[in-house]
Tab-separated table of C-alpha atoms in Angstrom:
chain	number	residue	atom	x	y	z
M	20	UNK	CA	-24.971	-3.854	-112.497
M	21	UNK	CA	-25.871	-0.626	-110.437
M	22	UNK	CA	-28.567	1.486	-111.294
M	23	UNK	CA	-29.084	5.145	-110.437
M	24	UNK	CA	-32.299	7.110	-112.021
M	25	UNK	CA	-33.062	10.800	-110.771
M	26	UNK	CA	-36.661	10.991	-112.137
M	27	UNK	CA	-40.004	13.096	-112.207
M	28	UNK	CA	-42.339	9.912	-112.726
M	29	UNK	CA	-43.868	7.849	-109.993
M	30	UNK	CA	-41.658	5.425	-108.215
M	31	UNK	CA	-42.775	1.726	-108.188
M	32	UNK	CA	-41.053	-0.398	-105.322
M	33	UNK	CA	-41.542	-3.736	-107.485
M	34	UNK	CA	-39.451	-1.549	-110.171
M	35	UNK	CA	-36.718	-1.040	-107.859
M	36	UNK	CA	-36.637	-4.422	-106.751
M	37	UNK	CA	-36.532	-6.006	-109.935
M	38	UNK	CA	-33.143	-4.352	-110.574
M	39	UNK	CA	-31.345	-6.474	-107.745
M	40	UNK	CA	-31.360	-9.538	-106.990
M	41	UNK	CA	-29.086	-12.628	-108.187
M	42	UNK	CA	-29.706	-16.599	-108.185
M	43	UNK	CA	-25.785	-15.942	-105.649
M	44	UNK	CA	-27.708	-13.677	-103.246
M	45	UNK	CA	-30.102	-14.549	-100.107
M	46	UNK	CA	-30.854	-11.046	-98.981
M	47	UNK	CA	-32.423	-8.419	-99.949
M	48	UNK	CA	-32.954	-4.536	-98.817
M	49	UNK	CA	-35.527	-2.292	-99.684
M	50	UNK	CA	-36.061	1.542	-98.305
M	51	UNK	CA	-38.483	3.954	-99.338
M	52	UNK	CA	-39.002	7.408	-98.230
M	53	UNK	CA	-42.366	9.057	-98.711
M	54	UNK	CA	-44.429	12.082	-97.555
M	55	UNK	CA	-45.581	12.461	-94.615
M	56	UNK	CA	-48.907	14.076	-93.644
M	57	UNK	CA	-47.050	15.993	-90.650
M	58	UNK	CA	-43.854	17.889	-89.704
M	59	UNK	CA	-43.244	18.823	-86.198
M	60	UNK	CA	-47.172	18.800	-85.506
M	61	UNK	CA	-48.099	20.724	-88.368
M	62	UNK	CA	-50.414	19.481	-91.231
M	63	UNK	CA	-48.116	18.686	-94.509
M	64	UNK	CA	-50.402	18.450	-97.890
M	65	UNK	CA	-47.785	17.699	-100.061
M	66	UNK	CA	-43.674	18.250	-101.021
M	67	UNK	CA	-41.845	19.569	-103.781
M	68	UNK	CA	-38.420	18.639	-104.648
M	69	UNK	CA	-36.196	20.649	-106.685
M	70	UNK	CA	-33.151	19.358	-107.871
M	71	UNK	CA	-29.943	20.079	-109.734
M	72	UNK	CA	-30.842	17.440	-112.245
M	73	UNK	CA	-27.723	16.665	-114.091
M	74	UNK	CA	-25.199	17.121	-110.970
M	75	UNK	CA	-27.967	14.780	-108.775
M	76	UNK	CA	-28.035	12.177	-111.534
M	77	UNK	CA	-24.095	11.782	-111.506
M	78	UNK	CA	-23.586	12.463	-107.469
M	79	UNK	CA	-26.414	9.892	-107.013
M	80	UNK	CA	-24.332	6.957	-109.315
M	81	UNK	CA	-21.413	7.710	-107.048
M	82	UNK	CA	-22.973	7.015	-104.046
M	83	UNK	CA	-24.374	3.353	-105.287
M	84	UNK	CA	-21.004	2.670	-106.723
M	85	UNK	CA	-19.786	3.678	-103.609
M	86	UNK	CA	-22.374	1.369	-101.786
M	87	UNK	CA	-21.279	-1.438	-104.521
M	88	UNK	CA	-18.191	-1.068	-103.698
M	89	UNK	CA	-18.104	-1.393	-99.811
M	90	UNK	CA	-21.302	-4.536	-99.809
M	91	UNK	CA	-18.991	-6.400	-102.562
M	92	UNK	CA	-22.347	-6.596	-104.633
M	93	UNK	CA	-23.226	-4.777	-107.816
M	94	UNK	CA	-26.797	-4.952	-107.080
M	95	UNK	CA	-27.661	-1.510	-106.052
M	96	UNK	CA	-30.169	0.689	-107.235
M	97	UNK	CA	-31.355	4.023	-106.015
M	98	UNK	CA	-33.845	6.457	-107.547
M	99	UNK	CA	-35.119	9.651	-106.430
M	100	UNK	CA	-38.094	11.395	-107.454
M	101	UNK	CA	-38.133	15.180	-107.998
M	102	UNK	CA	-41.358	17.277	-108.217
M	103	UNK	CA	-44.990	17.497	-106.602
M	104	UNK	CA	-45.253	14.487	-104.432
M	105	UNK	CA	-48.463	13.908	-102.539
M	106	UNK	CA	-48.575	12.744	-98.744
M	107	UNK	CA	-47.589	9.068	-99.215
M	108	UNK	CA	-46.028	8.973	-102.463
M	109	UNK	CA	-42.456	7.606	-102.179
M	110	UNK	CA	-39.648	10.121	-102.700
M	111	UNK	CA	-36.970	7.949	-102.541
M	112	UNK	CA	-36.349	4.015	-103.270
M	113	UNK	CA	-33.053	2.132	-102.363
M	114	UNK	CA	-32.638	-1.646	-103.072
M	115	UNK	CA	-29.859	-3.730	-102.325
M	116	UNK	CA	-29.002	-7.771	-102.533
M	117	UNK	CA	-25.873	-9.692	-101.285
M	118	UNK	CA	-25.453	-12.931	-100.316
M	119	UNK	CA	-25.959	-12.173	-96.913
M	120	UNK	CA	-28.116	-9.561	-94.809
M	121	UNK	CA	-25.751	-7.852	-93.137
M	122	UNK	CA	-24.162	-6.460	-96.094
M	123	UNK	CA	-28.000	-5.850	-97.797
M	124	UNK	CA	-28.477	-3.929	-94.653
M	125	UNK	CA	-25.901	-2.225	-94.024
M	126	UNK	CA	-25.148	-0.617	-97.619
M	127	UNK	CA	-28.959	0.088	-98.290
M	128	UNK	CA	-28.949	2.355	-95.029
M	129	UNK	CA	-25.367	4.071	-96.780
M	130	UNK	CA	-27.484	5.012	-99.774
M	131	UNK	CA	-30.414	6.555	-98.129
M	132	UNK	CA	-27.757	8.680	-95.755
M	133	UNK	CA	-25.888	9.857	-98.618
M	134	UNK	CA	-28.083	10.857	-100.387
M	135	UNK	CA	-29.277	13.090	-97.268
M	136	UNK	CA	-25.790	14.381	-96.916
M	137	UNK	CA	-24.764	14.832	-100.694
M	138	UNK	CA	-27.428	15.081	-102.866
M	139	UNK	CA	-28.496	18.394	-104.412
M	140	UNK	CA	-31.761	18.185	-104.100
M	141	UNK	CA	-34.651	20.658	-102.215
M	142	UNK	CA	-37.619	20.363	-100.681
M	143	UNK	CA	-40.593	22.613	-99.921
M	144	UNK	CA	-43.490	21.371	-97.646
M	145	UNK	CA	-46.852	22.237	-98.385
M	146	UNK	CA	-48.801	22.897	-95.201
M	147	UNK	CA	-52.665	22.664	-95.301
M	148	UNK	CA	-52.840	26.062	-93.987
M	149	UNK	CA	-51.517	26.976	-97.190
M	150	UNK	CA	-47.712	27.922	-96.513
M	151	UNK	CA	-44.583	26.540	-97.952
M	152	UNK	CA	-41.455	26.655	-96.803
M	153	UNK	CA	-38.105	25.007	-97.809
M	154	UNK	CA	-36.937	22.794	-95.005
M	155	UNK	CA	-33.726	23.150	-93.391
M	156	UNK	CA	-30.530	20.985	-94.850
M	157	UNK	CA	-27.299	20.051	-94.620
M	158	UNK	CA	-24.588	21.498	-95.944
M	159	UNK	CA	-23.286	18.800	-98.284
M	160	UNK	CA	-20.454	16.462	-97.481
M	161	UNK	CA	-18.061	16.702	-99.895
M	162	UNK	CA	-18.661	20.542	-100.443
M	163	UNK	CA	-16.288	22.824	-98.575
M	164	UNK	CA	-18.226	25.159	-98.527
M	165	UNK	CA	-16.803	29.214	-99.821
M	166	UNK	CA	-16.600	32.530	-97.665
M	167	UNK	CA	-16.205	35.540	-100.063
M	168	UNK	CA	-14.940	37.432	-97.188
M	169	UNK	CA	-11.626	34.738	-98.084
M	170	UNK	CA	-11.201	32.944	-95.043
M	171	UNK	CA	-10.980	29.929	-97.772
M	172	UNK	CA	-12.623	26.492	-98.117
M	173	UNK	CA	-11.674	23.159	-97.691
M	174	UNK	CA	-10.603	21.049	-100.718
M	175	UNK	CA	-13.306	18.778	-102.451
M	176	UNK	CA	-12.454	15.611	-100.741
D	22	UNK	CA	-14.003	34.785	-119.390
D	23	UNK	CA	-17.585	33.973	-118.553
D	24	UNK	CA	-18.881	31.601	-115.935
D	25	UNK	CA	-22.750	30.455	-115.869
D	26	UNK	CA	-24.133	30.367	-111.968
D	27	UNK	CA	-27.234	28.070	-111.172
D	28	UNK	CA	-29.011	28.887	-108.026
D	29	UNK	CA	-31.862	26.394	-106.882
D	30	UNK	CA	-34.246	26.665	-104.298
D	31	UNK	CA	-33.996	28.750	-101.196
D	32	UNK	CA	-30.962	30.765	-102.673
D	33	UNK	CA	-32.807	30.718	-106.706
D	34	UNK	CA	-35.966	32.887	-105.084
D	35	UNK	CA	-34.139	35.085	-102.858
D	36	UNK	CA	-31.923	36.599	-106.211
D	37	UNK	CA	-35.169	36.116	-108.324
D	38	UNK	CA	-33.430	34.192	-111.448
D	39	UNK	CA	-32.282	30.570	-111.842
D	40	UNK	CA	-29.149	31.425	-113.621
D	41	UNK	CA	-27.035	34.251	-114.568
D	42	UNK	CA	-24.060	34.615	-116.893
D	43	UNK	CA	-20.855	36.482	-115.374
D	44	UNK	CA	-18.071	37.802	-116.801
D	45	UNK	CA	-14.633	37.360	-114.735
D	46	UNK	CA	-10.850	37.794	-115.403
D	47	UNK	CA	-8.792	35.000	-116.211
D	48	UNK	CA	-7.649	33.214	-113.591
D	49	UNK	CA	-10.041	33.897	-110.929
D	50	UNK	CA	-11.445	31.171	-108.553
D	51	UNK	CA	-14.924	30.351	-106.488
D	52	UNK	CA	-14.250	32.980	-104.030
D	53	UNK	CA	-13.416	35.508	-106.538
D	54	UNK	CA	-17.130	34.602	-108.268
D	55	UNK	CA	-19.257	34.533	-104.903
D	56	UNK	CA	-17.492	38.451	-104.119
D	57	UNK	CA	-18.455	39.692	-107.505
D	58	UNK	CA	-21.742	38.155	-107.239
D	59	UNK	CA	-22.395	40.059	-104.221
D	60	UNK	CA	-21.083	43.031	-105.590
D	61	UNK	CA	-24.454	42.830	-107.607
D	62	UNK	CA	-26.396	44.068	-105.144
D	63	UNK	CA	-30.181	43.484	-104.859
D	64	UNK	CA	-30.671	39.527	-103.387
D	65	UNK	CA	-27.686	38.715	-104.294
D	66	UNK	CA	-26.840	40.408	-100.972
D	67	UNK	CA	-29.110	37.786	-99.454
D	68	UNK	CA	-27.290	35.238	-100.298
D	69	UNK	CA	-25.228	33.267	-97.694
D	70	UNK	CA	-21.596	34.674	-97.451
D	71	UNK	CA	-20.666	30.977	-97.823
D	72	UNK	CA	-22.479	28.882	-99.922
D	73	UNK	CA	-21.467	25.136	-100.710
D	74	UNK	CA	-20.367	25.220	-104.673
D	75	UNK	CA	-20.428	23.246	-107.877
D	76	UNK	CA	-18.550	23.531	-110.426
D	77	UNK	CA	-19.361	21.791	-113.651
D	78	UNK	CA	-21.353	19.351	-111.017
D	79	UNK	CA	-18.935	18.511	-108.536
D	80	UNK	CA	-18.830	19.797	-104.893
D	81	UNK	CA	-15.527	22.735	-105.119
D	82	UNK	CA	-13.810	24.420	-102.947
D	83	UNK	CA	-13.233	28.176	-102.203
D	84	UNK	CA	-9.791	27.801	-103.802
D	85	UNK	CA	-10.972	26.411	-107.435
D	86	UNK	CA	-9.698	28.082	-110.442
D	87	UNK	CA	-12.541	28.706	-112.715
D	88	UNK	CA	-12.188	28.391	-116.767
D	89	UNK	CA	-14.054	29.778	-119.434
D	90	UNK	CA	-17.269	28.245	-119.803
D	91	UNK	CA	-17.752	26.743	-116.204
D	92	UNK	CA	-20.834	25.943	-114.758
D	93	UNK	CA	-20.874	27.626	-110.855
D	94	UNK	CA	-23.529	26.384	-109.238
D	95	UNK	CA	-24.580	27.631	-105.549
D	96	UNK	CA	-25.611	24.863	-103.340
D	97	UNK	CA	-28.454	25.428	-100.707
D	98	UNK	CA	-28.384	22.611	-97.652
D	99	UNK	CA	-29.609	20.006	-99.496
D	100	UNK	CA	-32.497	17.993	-98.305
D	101	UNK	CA	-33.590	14.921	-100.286
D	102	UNK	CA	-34.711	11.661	-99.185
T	13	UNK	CA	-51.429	-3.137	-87.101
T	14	UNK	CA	-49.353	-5.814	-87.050
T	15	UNK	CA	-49.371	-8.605	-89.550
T	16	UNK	CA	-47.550	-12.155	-89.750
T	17	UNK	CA	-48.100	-15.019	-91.213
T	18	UNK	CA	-46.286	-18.645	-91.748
T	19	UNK	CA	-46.999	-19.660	-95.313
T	20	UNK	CA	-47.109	-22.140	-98.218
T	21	UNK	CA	-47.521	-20.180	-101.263
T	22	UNK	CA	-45.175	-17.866	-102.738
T	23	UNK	CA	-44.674	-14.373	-101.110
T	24	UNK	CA	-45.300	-11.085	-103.222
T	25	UNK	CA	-43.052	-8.521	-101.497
T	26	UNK	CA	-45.931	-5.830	-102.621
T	27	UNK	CA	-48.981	-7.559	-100.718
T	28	UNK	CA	-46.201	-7.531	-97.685
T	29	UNK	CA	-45.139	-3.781	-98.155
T	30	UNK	CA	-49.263	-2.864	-98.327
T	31	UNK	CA	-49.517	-4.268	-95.130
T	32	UNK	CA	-47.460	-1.160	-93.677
T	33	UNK	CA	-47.294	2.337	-94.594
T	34	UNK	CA	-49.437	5.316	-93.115
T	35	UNK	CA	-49.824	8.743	-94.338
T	36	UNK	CA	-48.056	9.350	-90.867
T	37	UNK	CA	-44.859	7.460	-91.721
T	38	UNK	CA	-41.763	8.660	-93.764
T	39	UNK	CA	-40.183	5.471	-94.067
T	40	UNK	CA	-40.283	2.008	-95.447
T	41	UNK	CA	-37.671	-0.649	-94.816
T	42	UNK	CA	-38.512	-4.000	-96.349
T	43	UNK	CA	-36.166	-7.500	-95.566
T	44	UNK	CA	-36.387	-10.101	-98.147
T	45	UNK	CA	-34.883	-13.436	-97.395
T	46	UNK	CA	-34.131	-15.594	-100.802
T	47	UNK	CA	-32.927	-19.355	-101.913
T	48	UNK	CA	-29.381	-19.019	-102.943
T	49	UNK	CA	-27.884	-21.262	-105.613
T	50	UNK	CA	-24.728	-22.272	-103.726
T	51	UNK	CA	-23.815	-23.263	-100.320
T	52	UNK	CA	-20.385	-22.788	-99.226
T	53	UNK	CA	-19.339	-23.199	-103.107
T	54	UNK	CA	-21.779	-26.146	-103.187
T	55	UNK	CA	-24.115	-25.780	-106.167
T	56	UNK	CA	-27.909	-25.464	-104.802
T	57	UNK	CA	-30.809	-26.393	-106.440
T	58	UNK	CA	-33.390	-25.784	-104.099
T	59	UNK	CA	-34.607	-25.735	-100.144
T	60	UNK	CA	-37.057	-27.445	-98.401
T	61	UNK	CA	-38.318	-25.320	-95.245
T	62	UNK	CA	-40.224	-26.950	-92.690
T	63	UNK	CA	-41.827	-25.829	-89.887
T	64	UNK	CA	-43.956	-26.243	-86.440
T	65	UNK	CA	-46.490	-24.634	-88.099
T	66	UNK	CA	-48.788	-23.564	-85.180
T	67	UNK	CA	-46.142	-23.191	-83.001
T	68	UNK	CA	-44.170	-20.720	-85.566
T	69	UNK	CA	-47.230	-18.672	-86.386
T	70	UNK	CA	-47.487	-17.531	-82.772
T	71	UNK	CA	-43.698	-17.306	-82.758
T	72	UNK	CA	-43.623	-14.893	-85.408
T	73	UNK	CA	-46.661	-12.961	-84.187
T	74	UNK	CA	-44.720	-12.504	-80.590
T	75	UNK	CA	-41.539	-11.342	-82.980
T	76	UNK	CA	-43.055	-8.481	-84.858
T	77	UNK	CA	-44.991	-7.284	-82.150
T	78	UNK	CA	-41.935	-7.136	-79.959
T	79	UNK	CA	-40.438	-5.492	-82.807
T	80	UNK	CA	-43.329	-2.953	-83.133
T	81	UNK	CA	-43.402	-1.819	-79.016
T	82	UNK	CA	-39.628	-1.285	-79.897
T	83	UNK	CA	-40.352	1.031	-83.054
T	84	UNK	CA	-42.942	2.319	-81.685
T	85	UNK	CA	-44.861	1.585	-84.851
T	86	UNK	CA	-47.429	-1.241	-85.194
T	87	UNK	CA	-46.683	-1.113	-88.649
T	88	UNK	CA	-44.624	-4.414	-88.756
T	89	UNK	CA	-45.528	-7.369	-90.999
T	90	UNK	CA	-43.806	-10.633	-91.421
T	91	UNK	CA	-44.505	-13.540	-93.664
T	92	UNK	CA	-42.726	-17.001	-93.767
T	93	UNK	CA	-42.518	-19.436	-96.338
T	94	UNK	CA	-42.729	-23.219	-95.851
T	95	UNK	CA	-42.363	-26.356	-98.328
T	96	UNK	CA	-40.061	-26.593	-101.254
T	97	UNK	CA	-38.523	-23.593	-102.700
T	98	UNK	CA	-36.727	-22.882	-106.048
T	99	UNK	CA	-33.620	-20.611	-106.158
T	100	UNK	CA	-34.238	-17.267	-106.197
T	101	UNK	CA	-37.860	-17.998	-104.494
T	102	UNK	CA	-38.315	-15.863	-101.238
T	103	UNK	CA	-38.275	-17.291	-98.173
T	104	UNK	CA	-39.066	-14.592	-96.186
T	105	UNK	CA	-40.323	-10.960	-96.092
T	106	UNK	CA	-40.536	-8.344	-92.955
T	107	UNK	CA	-41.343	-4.976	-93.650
T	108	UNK	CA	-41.883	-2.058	-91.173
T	109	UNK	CA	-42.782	1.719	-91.615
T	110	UNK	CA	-41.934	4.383	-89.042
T	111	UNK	CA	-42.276	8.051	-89.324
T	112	UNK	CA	-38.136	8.208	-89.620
T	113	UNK	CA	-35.866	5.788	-91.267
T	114	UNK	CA	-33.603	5.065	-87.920
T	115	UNK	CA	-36.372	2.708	-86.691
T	116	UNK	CA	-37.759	1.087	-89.779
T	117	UNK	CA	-34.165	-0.144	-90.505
T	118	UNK	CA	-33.803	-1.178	-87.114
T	119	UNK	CA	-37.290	-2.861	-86.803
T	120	UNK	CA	-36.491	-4.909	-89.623
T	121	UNK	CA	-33.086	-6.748	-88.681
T	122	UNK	CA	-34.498	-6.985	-85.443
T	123	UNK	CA	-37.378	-9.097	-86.558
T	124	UNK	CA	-35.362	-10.935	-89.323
T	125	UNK	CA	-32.645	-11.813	-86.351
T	126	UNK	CA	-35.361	-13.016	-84.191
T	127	UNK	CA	-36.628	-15.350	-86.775
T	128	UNK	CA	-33.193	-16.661	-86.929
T	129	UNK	CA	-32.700	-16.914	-83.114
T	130	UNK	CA	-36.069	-18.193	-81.952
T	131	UNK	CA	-38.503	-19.328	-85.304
T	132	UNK	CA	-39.235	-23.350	-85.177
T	133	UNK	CA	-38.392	-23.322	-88.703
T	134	UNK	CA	-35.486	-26.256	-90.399
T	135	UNK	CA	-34.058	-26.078	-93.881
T	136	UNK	CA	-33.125	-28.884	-95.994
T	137	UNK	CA	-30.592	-27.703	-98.693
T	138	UNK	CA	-31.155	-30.146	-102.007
T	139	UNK	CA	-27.625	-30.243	-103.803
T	140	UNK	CA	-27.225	-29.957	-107.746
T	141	UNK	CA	-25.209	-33.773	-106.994
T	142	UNK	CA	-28.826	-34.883	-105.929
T	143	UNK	CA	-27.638	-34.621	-102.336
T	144	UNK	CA	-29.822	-33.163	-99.400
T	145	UNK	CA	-28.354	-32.127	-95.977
T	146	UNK	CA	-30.303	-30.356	-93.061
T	147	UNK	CA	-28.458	-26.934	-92.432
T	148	UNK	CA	-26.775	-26.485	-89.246
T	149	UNK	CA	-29.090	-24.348	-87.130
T	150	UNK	CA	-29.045	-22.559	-84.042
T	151	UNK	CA	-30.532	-23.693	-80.725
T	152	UNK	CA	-33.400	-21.357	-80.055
T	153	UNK	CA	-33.364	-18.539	-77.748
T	154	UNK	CA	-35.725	-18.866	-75.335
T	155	UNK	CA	-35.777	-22.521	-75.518
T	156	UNK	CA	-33.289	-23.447	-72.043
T	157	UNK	CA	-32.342	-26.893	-73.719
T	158	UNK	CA	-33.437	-29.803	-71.454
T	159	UNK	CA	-30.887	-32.508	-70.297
T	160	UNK	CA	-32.138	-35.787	-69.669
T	161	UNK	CA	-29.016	-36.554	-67.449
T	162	UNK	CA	-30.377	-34.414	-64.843
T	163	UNK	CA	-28.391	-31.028	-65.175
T	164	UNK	CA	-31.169	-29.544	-65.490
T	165	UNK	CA	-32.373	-26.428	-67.635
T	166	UNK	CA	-32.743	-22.759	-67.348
T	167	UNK	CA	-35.882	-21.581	-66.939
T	168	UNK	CA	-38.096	-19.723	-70.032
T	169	UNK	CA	-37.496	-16.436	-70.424
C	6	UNK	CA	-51.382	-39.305	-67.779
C	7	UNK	CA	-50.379	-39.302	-71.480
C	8	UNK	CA	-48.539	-36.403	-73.934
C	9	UNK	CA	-47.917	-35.863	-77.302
C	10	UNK	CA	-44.593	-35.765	-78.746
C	11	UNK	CA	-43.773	-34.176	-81.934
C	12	UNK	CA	-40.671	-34.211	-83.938
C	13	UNK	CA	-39.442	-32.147	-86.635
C	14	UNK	CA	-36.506	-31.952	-89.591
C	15	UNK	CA	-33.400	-34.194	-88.391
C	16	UNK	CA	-34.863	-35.409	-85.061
C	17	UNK	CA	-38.027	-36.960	-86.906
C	18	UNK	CA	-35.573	-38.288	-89.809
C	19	UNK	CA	-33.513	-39.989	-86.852
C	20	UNK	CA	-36.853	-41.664	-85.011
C	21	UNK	CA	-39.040	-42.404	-88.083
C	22	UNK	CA	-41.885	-40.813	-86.610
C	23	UNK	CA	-43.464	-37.426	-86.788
C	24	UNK	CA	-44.991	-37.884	-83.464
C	25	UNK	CA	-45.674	-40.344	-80.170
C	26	UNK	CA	-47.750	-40.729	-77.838
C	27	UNK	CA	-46.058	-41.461	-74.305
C	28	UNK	CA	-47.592	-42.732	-71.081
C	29	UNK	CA	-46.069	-40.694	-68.058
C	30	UNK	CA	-46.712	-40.616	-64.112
C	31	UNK	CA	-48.649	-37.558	-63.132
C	32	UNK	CA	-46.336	-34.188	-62.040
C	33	UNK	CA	-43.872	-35.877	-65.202
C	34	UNK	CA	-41.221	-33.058	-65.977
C	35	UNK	CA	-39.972	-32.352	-69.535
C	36	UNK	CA	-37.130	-34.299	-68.276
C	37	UNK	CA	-38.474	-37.196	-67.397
C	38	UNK	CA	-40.033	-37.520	-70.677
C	39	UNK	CA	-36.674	-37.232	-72.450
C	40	UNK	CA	-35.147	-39.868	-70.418
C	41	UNK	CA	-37.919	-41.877	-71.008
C	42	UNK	CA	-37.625	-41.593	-75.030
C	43	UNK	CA	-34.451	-42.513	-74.577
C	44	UNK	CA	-35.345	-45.913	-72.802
C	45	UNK	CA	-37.285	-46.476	-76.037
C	46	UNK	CA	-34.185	-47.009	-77.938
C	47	UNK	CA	-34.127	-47.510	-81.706
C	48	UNK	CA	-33.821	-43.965	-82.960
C	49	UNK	CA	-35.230	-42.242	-80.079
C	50	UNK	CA	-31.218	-42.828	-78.627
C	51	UNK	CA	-29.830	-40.930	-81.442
C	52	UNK	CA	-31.642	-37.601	-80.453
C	53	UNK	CA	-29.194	-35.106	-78.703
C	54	UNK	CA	-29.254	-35.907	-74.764
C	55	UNK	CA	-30.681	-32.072	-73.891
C	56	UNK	CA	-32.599	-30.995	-77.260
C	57	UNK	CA	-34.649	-27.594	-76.843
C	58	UNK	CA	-38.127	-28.332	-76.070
C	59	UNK	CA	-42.122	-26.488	-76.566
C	60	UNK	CA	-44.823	-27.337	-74.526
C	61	UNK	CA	-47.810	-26.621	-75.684
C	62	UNK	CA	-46.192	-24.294	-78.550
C	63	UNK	CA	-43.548	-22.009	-76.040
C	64	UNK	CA	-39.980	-22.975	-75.401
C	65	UNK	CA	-39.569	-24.559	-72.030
C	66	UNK	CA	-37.284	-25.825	-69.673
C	67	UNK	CA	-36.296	-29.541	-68.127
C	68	UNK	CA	-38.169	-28.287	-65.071
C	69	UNK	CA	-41.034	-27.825	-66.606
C	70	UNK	CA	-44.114	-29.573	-65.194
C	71	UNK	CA	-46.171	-31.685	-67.870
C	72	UNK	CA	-50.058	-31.870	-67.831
C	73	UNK	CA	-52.473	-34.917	-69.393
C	74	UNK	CA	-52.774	-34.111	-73.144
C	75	UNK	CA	-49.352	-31.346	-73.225
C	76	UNK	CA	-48.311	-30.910	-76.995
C	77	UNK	CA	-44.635	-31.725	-76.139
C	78	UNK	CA	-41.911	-30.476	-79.528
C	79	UNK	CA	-37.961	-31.659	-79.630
C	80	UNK	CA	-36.922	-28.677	-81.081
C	81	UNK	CA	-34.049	-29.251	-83.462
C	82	UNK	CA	-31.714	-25.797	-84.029
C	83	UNK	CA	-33.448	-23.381	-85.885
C	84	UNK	CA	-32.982	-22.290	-89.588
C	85	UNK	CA	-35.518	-20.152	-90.718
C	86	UNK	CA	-35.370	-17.615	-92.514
């Protein structure tokens, strides 16, 4: 089965693992994002990420089904971890098996850019020198996007 | 009807609150709510004249006819990973 | 730095994941390679890797640190198992951390395709029938093949 | 001069032996050696007439040059992994 979690605890990689993985399958996939001590040269002490909990959790299920879907495997998991993260703590954790790599592969590397095009979910770097600034995003696939002056959007897809 | 709007991150501190409840007339859609919510005045103004949308927690278009009780919410660039 | 290793005992995919990771890096992209239960609808019950032991640890060493000039990271570590394995046992585990995710992923099927092109390693599948067949394999890269006839081999790369 | 010859997985099945020691003339290539397993019949003609070959732990050619005391491997296909 897939799993999905949006969550404010501490992800554990083993965790993650442990929810793929069949006696069928001879590969598996594991990504993690963390925080990084440095953006564009400048000292990072930590990240917060904000999320729209309840629309993340259900935006984040699609995209492993989706995954699922297009590996042929049901063993997909993805959490992502909202809140003060510290430089090296992982943010993000994708794990995939399928029979065979390419599929492990290429469906974990689906998840992790979905989620950077889709899910709602913020983050503000903490610089040493004491600033913090939200950093720059995408505007989501899958949102048209809305002009009040009514030059009109484009349909959810 | 009413409508609640969620704003998070960037777009949440430049109005100040993380939700508001607004009051529209039957019938209306996004665009109609992002115009009104301009009409506010104060950051509201800040606010892109574009933002990406939610409703009830699924990406919407400019076009989407809201209902009584909807949940609007206005989607910053999102950045996770 | 770089880590590899050709092994008997059972790999933890944790010990291999601490052996990368910086507070520099934002990404983590682990490979696990694991005993399937069935062989072209054949039901397994376990495989038997051997290897050229001293030959293969220097193998694998050239492999990830190949792999790490090409990531730019020398945060690349590679572990693989020998002996008899159960199903569902790993075989092998790569793991690589980059400061972005492009390279990690890439790092890692590079070195797990390497292994499979060049790796002195053989695998006896052990059938549920109480079978046992050497799997097919692939001549080596790098190896030119030698032909006693005289025709004569290309050189090493 | 004399080299070691290992063999692994199917080719050591086919031989019976895990390793030989062979007695060549000096400047030997890799091919001479293999025609000169050959000539020891038994097994050593059911090996594959151009199997991939180390010496001294690297992939090498036929034209490689063997030395008193070269680790010499018939390399059978790979499977790792």
């Amino acid at each position: 089965m897939t799993w999905s979690d949006i969550t404010t605890s501490p992800i554990d990689p083993s965790a993650v693992l442990a929810r793929v993985g069949t006696p069928g399958d001879g590969a598996v996939a594991l990504f993690l994002g963390t925080v990084r001590n440095a953006n564009h040269g400048r000292p990072v002490g930590g990240m917060e990420y904000e999320g729209y909990r309840r629309m993340a959790r259900d935006e984040l299920a699609a995209i492993v089904s989706e995954a699922a879907a297009r590996a042929g495997s049901d063993r997909v998991a993805a959490v992502h971890r909202l809140g003060e993260l510290a430089v090296g703590e992982t943010s993000v954790a994708v794990a995939v098996s399928t029979p065979h790599r390419a599929e492990a592969f290429e469906a974990a590397r689906h998840v992790i850019e979905e989620i950077k095009k889709r899910l709602p979910v913020w983050k503000r770097e903490h610089y040493l020198d004491g600033e913090a600034e939200w950093l720059e995003g995408r505007v989501p696939v899958g949102a048209g996007g809305c002009d009040a002056a009514g030059h009109g959007g484009v349909n959810r897809r | 009807m009413e409508v609640t709007v969620l704003l998070f991150a960037a777009h949440r501190e430049r109005v100040g609150v993380p939700s508001a409840v607004v009051s529209l007339p039957d019938g209306s859609t996004v665009r109609t709510l992002l115009s009104r919510l301009r009409g506010l005045g104060g950051g509201w103004r800040d606010l892109p004249p574009a933002p990406a949308v939610a409703v009830n927690r699924r990406y919407a278009s400019g076009d989407s006819v809201l209902a009584d009780g909807d949940e609007v919410a206005l989607i910053p660039p999102v950045a996770g990973g």
